[in-house]
Coordinates of C-alpha atoms in Angstrom, one line a residue:
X1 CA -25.8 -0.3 11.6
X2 CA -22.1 -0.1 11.6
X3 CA -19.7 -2.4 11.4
X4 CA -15.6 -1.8 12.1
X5 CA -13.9 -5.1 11.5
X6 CA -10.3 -6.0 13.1
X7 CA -7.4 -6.5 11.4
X8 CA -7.4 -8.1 8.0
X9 CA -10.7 -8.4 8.0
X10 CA -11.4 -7.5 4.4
X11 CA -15.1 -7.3 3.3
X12 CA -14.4 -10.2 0.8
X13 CA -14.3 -12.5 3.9
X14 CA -17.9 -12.1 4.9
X15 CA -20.6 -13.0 2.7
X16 CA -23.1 -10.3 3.5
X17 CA -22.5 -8.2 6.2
X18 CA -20.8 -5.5 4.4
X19 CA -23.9 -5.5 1.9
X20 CA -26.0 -4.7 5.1
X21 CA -23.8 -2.0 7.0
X22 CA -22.1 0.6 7.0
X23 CA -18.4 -1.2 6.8
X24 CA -14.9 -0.2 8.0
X25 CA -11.6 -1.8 7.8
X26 CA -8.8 -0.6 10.2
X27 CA -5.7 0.6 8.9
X28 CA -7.7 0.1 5.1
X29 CA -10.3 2.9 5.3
X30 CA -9.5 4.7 8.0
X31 CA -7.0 4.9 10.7
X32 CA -7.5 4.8 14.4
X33 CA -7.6 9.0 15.0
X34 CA -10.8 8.9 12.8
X35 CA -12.2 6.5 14.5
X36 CA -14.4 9.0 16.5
X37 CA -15.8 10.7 13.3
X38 CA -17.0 6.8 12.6
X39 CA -18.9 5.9 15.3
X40 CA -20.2 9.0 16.5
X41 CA -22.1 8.8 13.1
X42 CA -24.3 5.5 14.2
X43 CA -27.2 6.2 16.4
X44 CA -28.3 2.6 16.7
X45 CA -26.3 -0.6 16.6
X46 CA -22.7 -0.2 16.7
X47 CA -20.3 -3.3 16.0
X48 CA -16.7 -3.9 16.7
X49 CA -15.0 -7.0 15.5
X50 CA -11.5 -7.2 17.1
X51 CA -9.4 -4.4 16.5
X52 CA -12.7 -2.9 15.7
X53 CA -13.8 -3.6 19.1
X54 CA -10.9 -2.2 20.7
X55 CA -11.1 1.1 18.7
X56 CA -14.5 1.5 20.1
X57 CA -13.4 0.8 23.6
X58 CA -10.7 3.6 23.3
X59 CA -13.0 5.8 21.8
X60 CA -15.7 5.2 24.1
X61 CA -16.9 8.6 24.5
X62 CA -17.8 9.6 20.7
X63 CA -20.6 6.3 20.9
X64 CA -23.9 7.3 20.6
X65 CA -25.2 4.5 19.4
X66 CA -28.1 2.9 21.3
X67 CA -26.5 -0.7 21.3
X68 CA -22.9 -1.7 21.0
X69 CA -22.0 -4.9 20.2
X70 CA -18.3 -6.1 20.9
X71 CA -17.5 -9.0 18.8
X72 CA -13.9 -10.9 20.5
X73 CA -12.9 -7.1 22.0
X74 CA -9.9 -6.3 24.0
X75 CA -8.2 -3.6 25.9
X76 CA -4.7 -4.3 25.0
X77 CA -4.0 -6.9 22.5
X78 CA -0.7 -8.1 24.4
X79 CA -2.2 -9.2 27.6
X80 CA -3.1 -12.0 25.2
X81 CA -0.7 -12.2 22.5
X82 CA 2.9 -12.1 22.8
X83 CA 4.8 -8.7 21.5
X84 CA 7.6 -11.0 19.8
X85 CA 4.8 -12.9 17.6
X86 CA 3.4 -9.2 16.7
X87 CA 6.9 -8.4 15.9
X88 CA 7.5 -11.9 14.0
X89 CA 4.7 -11.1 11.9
X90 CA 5.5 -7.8 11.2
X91 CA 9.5 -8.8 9.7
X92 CA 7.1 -11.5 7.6
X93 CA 4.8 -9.2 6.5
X94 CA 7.5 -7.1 4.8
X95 CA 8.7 -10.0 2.9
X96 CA 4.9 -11.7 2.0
X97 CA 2.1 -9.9 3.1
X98 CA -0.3 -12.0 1.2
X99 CA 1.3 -15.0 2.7
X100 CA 1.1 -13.5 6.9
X101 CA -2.9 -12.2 5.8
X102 CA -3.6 -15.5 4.5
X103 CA -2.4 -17.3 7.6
X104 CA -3.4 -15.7 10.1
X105 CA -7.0 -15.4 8.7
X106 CA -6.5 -19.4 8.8
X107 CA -5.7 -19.6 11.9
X108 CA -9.0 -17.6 13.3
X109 CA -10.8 -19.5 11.2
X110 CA -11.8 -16.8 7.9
X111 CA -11.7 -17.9 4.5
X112 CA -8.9 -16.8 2.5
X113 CA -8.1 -13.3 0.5
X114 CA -6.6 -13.0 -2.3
X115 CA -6.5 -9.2 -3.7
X116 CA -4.0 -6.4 -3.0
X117 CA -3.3 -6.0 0.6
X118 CA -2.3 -2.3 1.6
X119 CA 1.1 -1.5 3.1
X120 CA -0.9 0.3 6.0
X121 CA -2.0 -3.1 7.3
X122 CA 1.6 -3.1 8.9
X123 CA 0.8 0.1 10.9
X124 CA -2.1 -1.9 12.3
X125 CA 0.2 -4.4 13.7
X126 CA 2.6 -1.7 14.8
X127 CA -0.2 0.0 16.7
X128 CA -1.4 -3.3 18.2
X129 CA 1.7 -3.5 20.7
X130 CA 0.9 -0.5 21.9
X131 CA -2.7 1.0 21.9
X132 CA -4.4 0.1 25.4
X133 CA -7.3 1.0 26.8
X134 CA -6.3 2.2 30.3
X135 CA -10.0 1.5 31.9
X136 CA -13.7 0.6 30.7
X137 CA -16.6 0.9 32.7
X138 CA -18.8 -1.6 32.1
X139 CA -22.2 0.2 30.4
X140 CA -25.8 -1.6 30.0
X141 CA -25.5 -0.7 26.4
X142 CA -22.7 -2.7 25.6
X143 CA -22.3 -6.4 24.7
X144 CA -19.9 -8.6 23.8
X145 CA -19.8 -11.5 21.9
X146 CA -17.3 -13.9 22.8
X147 CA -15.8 -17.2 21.1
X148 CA -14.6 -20.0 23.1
X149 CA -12.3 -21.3 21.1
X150 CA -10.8 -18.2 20.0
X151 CA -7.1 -18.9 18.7
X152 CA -5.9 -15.6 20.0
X153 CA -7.2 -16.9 23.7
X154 CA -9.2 -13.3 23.8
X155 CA -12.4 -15.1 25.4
X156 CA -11.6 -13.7 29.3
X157 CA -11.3 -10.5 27.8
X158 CA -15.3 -10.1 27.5
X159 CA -16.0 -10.7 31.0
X160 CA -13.6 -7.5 31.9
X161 CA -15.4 -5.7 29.4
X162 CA -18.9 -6.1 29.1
X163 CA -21.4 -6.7 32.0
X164 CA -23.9 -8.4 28.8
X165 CA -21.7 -11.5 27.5
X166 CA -22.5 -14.3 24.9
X167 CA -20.3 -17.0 24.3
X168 CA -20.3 -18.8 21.0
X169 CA -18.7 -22.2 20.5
X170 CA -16.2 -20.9 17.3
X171 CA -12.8 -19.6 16.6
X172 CA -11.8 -15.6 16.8
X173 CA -13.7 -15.5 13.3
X174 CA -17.3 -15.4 14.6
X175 CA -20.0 -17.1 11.2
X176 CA -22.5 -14.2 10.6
X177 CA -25.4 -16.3 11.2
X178 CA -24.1 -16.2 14.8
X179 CA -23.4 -12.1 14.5
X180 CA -26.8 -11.6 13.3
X181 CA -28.1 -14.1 16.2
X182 CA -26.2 -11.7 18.5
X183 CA -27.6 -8.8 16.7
X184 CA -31.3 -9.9 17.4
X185 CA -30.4 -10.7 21.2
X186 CA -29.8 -7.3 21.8
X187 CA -32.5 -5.2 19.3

């Protein structure tokens, strides 16, 4: 199983699924031209958190994986979130990144972190404005996993996506006990 998580989402704010998985942070461990030498390694379950999600979408054609699971996915970030607040974020982030991780991971609803944050985060953001995913045909394999009360309003985004949706009452940080629910739904 692999797991690519979105943005900020830092192993230290999950409490087991990076012990379980194959784990990847965006813009941490690898950025998004390497993303097909990722997930054409997994043959069987294939998450995407997010940004995560998103990478998977645009890279569509390098899954293999028997099951994909699309945890709050989009196909381009600013059909739901406003470039200025991307761009607000981005003139913070220069001044306090720990400060911009801390809220935002807040405001989804993810505990805080509190270790060295990478400069390269702020490509992520930069690449948010303007990575899209053109088109996505829907595909039995895929699923999504959806939150209604996401705070980035990304829950309409599943049914555009996915053919296979679950919605889960929570914010855009989805518990694990839910993801692994998810994860046994499709097996």
């Amino acid at each position: 199983m692999t797991f690519i998580s979105g943005w900020g989402g830092f192993r230290e704010i999950f409490d087991y699924l990076p012990n379980v998985c194959d784990f990847f942070v965006p813009f941490v461990d690898f950025f998004p031209n390497q993303t097909p030498d990722i997930i054409s390694m997994e043959s069987e379950i294939l998450i995407g958190w997010s940004l995560g999600a998103h990478l998977i979408l645009k890279y569509s054609k390098h899954v293999i994986a028997k099951k994909v699971l699309l945890i709050t996915p989009f196909l381009y970030f600013c059909d739901y979130v406003n470039k200025r607040v991307i761009d607000r974020m981005i003139l913070a982030f220069e001044k306090d990144k720990m400060k911009v991780i801390n809220e935002f991971l807040s405001n989804i609803g993810a505990k805080a972190y509190n270790k060295d944050i990478p400069d390269s985060l702020k490509h992520g953001l930069e690449f948010l404005k303007v990575s899209k995913v053109e088109s996505f045909e829907k595909k039995d394999n895929y699923f999504c996993l959806c939150a209604q009360k996401d705070f980035l309003k990304l829950n309409n985004a599943c049914f555009d996506i996915c053919k296979n949706t679950m919605m889960v009452d929570s914010n855009h940080f989805i518990s694990e006990d839910k993801i692994e629910l998810a994860i046994k739904k499709i097996h």
